[in-house]
Amino acid sequence: MSDVPVEARRARIVPALGRLATYVLVIAVLWGAWEGYKWLWETTGWTWPFLVDDTTMPHIHDILDAFRQPVTTGGPALIHPLLDAAWFTAKEALAGFVLGAVIGFVLAVLLVHSRLLERGLLPWVVGSQTVPILAIAPMVVIGLGSKGVEGWKAVAILAAYLTFFPVAINSLRGLQSADPRAFELMDSYASGRWSVLWRLRVPASLPYLFTALKISATAAVIGAIIGETPASIQDGLGGAIVNFNQYYSLQPTALWATNIVCAALGLVLFGLVALAERLLLHRAPEHVA
Amino acid sequence: MTADAPSVVSIERVVKTFRTGVTALLDIDLEVAPGEFVSLIGPSGCGKSTLLRIIGDLVSPTSGTISVHGKTAHQARLDHDYGIVFQDAVLFDWRTVARNVSLPLELLGWDRARRRRRVAELLELVELTGFESSRPWQLSGGMQQRVSIARALSFDPALLLMDEPFGALDEMTRERLNLELLRIWEKAGSTIVFVTHSIPEAVFLSTRVVVMSARPGRISDVIEIDLPQPRGTATHEDPRFFELVTTVREALAVGHGDRSVRDAAPAVEEL
């Protein structure tokens, strides 16, 4: 009898330890692959597909060490300006993510209620994504800048531009995903459009929405970073990338360290969406994407 | 059931032709009296589900008239006269059992306390007390179907429309739910139109069995089921039960016209 709780606790702890071990193992393997490749190419002198040295592939411990080193003599350790930049970019990405998600979802709700709108508008929605963000960025940033809109807000709009699309397309699918008989059931209660939307379409669409939000979370970070470049915004990760690019031959580890921070930011945003999904969705296990 | 009681459902010369040109239903006439339990039985494609949907105003007939309590089917739907149960429970995954049952009550604007009282009553009726906060996917198929029946009964609809509600369940669960349904029907005093593939199920449950034939869907026979009420497990052993099962089976075979009895058999479930 008394060993039941122990069993239960073990049942929870053992898989958690297993997951942790997997993470450690994956990191160790990647680390080993990087360093092994570097060692092999350097000792054999192979130059295909590219020359390997401390500039093209710095040691991982050097990259990690770069976080502790000041960028300029007497300045703060690199980690501090990078975290500031990450916070700045996170703000742009998050604002853009929320804006894009709202626009995407509202668009999907409009399209699902009107065949005419769906036919007329959907090609433009799809077309919008074939225009490279780099081509739109200067127009948005300069156009809004002339109206006195702050740079980071313009960048947020660019992040929203990348976010709204997956949300709109997936939500549209999700809003149509409920069982046809569920619609008949709602009809038999003589429930109106609004009630069907709120009680059936929207809840049925949530697994689709969250799948889209996970894609969009990383896209919003990319959008923010890319948007900073033509906007000449120096305060974010995009600015840091442009900056460290110029000094790459002198200090390659700084750019690698920046890349790690960019990836971490994307992961954090992704993680927040995944957490929200776990808290909000109580679906059959097979229905959770 | 008295012969001269005003009809709950009155169908006159209803025809349904689909856009593809297929005639699903041809010249359907049917009266359902208050408190009756009417089963529609027939081979696949005889339009029995379509007829049920026409009664429920989920599909409109191509021609003919249909009235429910003297109103149009449309008005009856707006007045919440229908409770519907499908072959699958069609429960909302994102709601608990209790909130699935109270969905129609929410739409009717009942307040929370009243809803909770009613849900407790209904779950007791379908013997699911204690499962209020379970999720639909945690229940077995039979339990899910009971939740769906509770949901259909929640607002006391005058007419219960059931489209092969037990078709997806195993035989044992099906027999148990048949008994439960009869108990509920006796208690609630509602009128039921019930679509089924199963001859014994139709005979066991109904006061009348409407036999339909396919291509085009027509009513080929109506058989009064004069088995004594209330029915129970003993009914299954009543010689009259077997006679009626045979009568319905023969009516189905005749409905198939030139085809032999053996050909008709695969289309309907065996005893």
XYZ file of C-alpha atoms in Angstrom, chain A residues 8-284:
277
model
C 3.601 7.185 -8.777
C 6.414 9.607 -8.056
C 8.863 7.327 -9.807
C 6.508 7.164 -12.775
C 6.791 10.932 -13.090
C 10.471 11.393 -12.238
C 11.918 8.610 -14.375
C 10.632 9.948 -17.722
C 11.696 13.475 -16.739
C 15.217 12.205 -16.042
C 15.105 10.310 -19.314
C 14.203 13.490 -21.194
C 16.972 15.409 -19.479
C 19.457 12.664 -20.362
C 18.314 12.871 -23.995
C 18.919 16.630 -24.092
C 22.388 16.206 -22.605
C 23.147 13.398 -25.019
C 22.017 15.409 -28.064
C 24.105 18.397 -27.021
C 27.118 16.142 -26.378
C 26.758 14.491 -29.789
C 26.446 17.854 -31.581
C 29.413 19.204 -29.669
C 31.446 16.113 -30.517
C 30.449 16.269 -34.189
C 31.483 19.912 -34.473
C 34.796 19.472 -32.709
C 35.479 16.131 -34.418
C 34.857 17.606 -37.875
C 37.054 20.582 -37.071
C 39.868 18.348 -35.771
C 39.713 15.945 -38.727
C 39.699 18.689 -41.382
C 42.466 20.666 -39.656
C 44.798 17.679 -39.162
C 44.284 16.282 -42.662
C 44.351 19.718 -44.280
C 41.180 19.036 -46.288
C 39.692 22.190 -47.788
C 36.519 20.723 -49.278
C 33.809 22.069 -49.062
C 35.510 24.903 -47.207
C 38.695 25.635 -45.326
C 38.366 24.825 -41.653
C 40.184 27.003 -39.134
C 39.400 29.022 -36.008
C 37.703 31.696 -38.148
C 35.254 29.519 -40.068
C 34.625 27.086 -37.187
C 35.701 28.441 -33.827
C 35.933 26.030 -30.890
C 32.662 25.766 -29.043
C 34.318 26.579 -25.737
C 35.687 29.740 -27.408
C 32.180 30.696 -28.530
C 30.834 30.169 -25.023
C 33.831 32.030 -23.622
C 33.007 34.984 -25.903
C 29.910 35.643 -23.795
C 32.204 36.526 -20.879
C 34.652 38.643 -22.869
C 34.110 42.396 -23.322
C 33.567 43.482 -26.943
C 35.571 46.668 -26.510
C 38.434 47.016 -24.038
C 37.085 48.000 -20.664
C 33.447 47.480 -21.825
C 30.892 45.043 -20.352
C 30.959 41.313 -21.166
C 29.335 40.457 -24.521
C 26.439 38.689 -22.798
C 25.129 42.010 -21.448
C 24.717 43.911 -24.728
C 23.445 40.696 -26.314
C 20.751 40.245 -23.680
C 19.744 43.899 -24.083
C 19.553 43.375 -27.838
C 17.582 40.155 -27.340
C 15.095 41.963 -25.098
C 14.708 44.726 -27.668
C 14.130 42.232 -30.487
C 11.860 40.123 -28.296
C 9.657 43.178 -27.790
C 9.389 43.695 -31.552
C 8.827 40.001 -32.203
C 6.217 39.637 -29.462
C 4.284 42.733 -30.526
C 4.407 41.535 -34.119
C 3.449 38.002 -33.119
C 0.375 39.144 -31.214
C -0.645 41.610 -33.924
C -0.126 39.055 -36.686
C -1.953 36.305 -34.795
C -4.966 38.554 -34.180
C -5.054 39.735 -37.801
C -4.617 36.187 -39.082
C -7.370 34.772 -36.896
C -9.844 37.565 -37.594
C -9.118 37.173 -41.304
C -9.809 33.439 -41.070
C -13.115 34.100 -39.272
C -14.157 36.516 -42.042
C -13.114 34.105 -44.798
C -14.917 31.129 -43.274
C -18.187 33.052 -43.271
C -18.056 34.275 -46.835
C -17.319 32.140 -49.865
C -17.037 35.362 -51.843
C -14.410 36.832 -49.524
C -12.542 33.536 -49.457
C -12.375 33.432 -53.236
C -11.533 37.097 -53.593
C -9.113 37.555 -50.742
C -7.279 34.259 -50.334
C -5.092 34.606 -53.464
C -3.899 37.997 -52.183
C -3.163 36.542 -48.769
C -1.088 33.807 -50.395
C 0.483 36.281 -52.811
C 1.562 38.512 -49.941
C 3.939 35.804 -48.790
C 5.693 35.469 -52.123
C 6.975 39.030 -51.812
C 10.272 38.864 -49.910
C 10.190 40.659 -46.597
C 13.475 42.364 -47.510
C 11.653 44.125 -50.347
C 8.870 45.347 -48.096
C 10.931 46.264 -45.067
C 12.290 49.618 -46.327
C 8.820 50.712 -47.505
C 7.230 49.928 -44.163
C 10.020 51.344 -42.049
C 10.527 54.534 -44.066
C 6.837 54.976 -44.803
C 5.835 54.688 -41.157
C 8.945 56.585 -40.060
C 7.790 59.606 -42.033
C 4.550 59.473 -40.038
C 6.582 59.570 -36.834
C 6.142 55.888 -35.924
C 9.071 54.569 -33.909
C 11.417 52.171 -35.662
C 10.700 49.182 -33.429
C 6.988 49.455 -34.106
C 7.611 49.373 -37.842
C 9.731 46.261 -37.303
C 6.909 44.718 -35.261
C 4.651 45.195 -38.270
C 7.157 43.294 -40.401
C 7.154 40.485 -37.841
C 3.350 40.528 -37.997
C 3.596 40.219 -41.786
C 5.325 36.865 -41.371
C 3.069 35.788 -38.491
C -0.402 36.373 -39.855
C -0.090 34.031 -42.823
C 0.321 30.634 -41.139
C -2.263 31.692 -38.560
C -4.804 32.703 -41.209
C -4.360 29.569 -43.325
C -4.371 27.117 -40.414
C -7.225 28.830 -38.580
C -9.327 28.804 -41.732
C -8.815 25.062 -41.892
C -9.474 24.710 -38.173
C -12.678 26.744 -38.263
C -13.985 24.302 -40.875
C -12.709 21.221 -39.070
C -15.655 20.346 -36.828
C -17.728 17.237 -37.599
C -20.536 18.109 -40.080
C -22.994 16.532 -37.648
C -21.840 18.919 -34.948
C -23.049 21.713 -37.231
C -26.353 19.843 -37.716
C -26.615 19.526 -33.960
C -26.139 23.264 -33.492
C -28.689 23.835 -36.272
C -31.181 21.626 -34.482
C -30.889 23.953 -31.488
C -31.588 26.856 -33.879
C -28.342 28.476 -32.751
C -27.186 31.553 -34.615
C -23.967 32.174 -36.517
C -22.298 33.843 -33.584
C -23.090 30.962 -31.268
C -21.867 28.397 -33.800
C -18.657 30.394 -34.181
C -18.081 30.756 -30.487
C -19.221 27.341 -29.257
C -18.173 25.140 -32.156
C -15.904 26.648 -34.796
C -13.451 28.446 -32.542
C -12.921 25.645 -30.010
C -12.574 23.136 -32.861
C -9.956 25.360 -34.490
C -7.702 25.695 -31.449
C -5.404 22.712 -32.153
C -4.877 24.108 -35.659
C -4.348 27.591 -34.285
C -1.669 26.404 -31.879
C 0.166 24.544 -34.621
C 0.216 27.795 -36.594
C 1.294 29.822 -33.569
C 4.286 27.536 -33.059
C 5.393 28.139 -36.650
C 4.697 31.844 -36.286
C 6.589 32.183 -33.022
C 9.884 31.470 -34.745
C 8.856 33.351 -37.898
C 8.141 36.469 -35.834
C 11.675 36.393 -34.412
C 13.128 36.039 -37.910
C 10.878 38.865 -39.128
C 12.029 41.143 -36.325
C 15.716 40.404 -36.904
C 15.477 40.881 -40.660
C 13.309 43.969 -40.278
C 15.927 45.724 -38.149
C 18.498 45.601 -40.913
C 16.928 47.954 -43.507
C 15.523 50.062 -40.679
C 19.088 50.625 -39.492
C 18.032 49.803 -35.965
C 21.140 49.171 -33.907
C 19.540 48.172 -30.618
C 18.379 44.664 -31.526
C 19.835 41.320 -32.519
C 19.624 42.312 -36.203
C 21.847 45.271 -35.449
C 24.226 43.040 -33.505
C 24.432 40.591 -36.429
C 25.239 43.372 -38.926
C 27.787 44.781 -36.522
C 29.582 41.500 -35.749
C 29.491 40.547 -39.427
C 31.845 43.427 -40.141
C 34.333 42.217 -37.546
C 33.955 38.543 -38.330
C 37.550 37.940 -39.491
C 38.846 39.526 -36.304
C 36.374 38.097 -33.816
C 34.255 35.279 -35.302
C 33.090 34.027 -31.912
C 30.980 37.166 -31.293
C 28.767 36.423 -34.316
C 28.423 32.776 -33.312
C 27.451 33.844 -29.805
C 24.834 36.196 -31.295
C 23.429 33.337 -33.358
C 23.034 31.260 -30.214
C 21.077 34.100 -28.585
C 18.835 34.424 -31.681
C 18.085 30.705 -31.610
C 17.423 30.835 -27.865
C 14.949 33.698 -28.346
C 13.055 31.712 -30.964
C 12.994 28.698 -28.663
C 11.689 30.737 -25.739
C 8.818 32.123 -27.796
C 8.068 28.657 -29.159
C 8.150 27.274 -25.622
C 5.681 29.900 -24.398
C 3.219 28.909 -27.128
C 3.681 25.209 -26.355
C 3.076 25.919 -22.660
C -0.082 27.905 -23.395
C -1.272 25.015 -25.557
C -0.785 22.525 -22.727
C -2.630 24.745 -20.289
C -5.539 25.594 -22.578
C -6.210 22.445 -24.578
C -7.770 19.449 -22.901
C -8.101 17.252 -25.935
C -7.830 13.579 -26.595
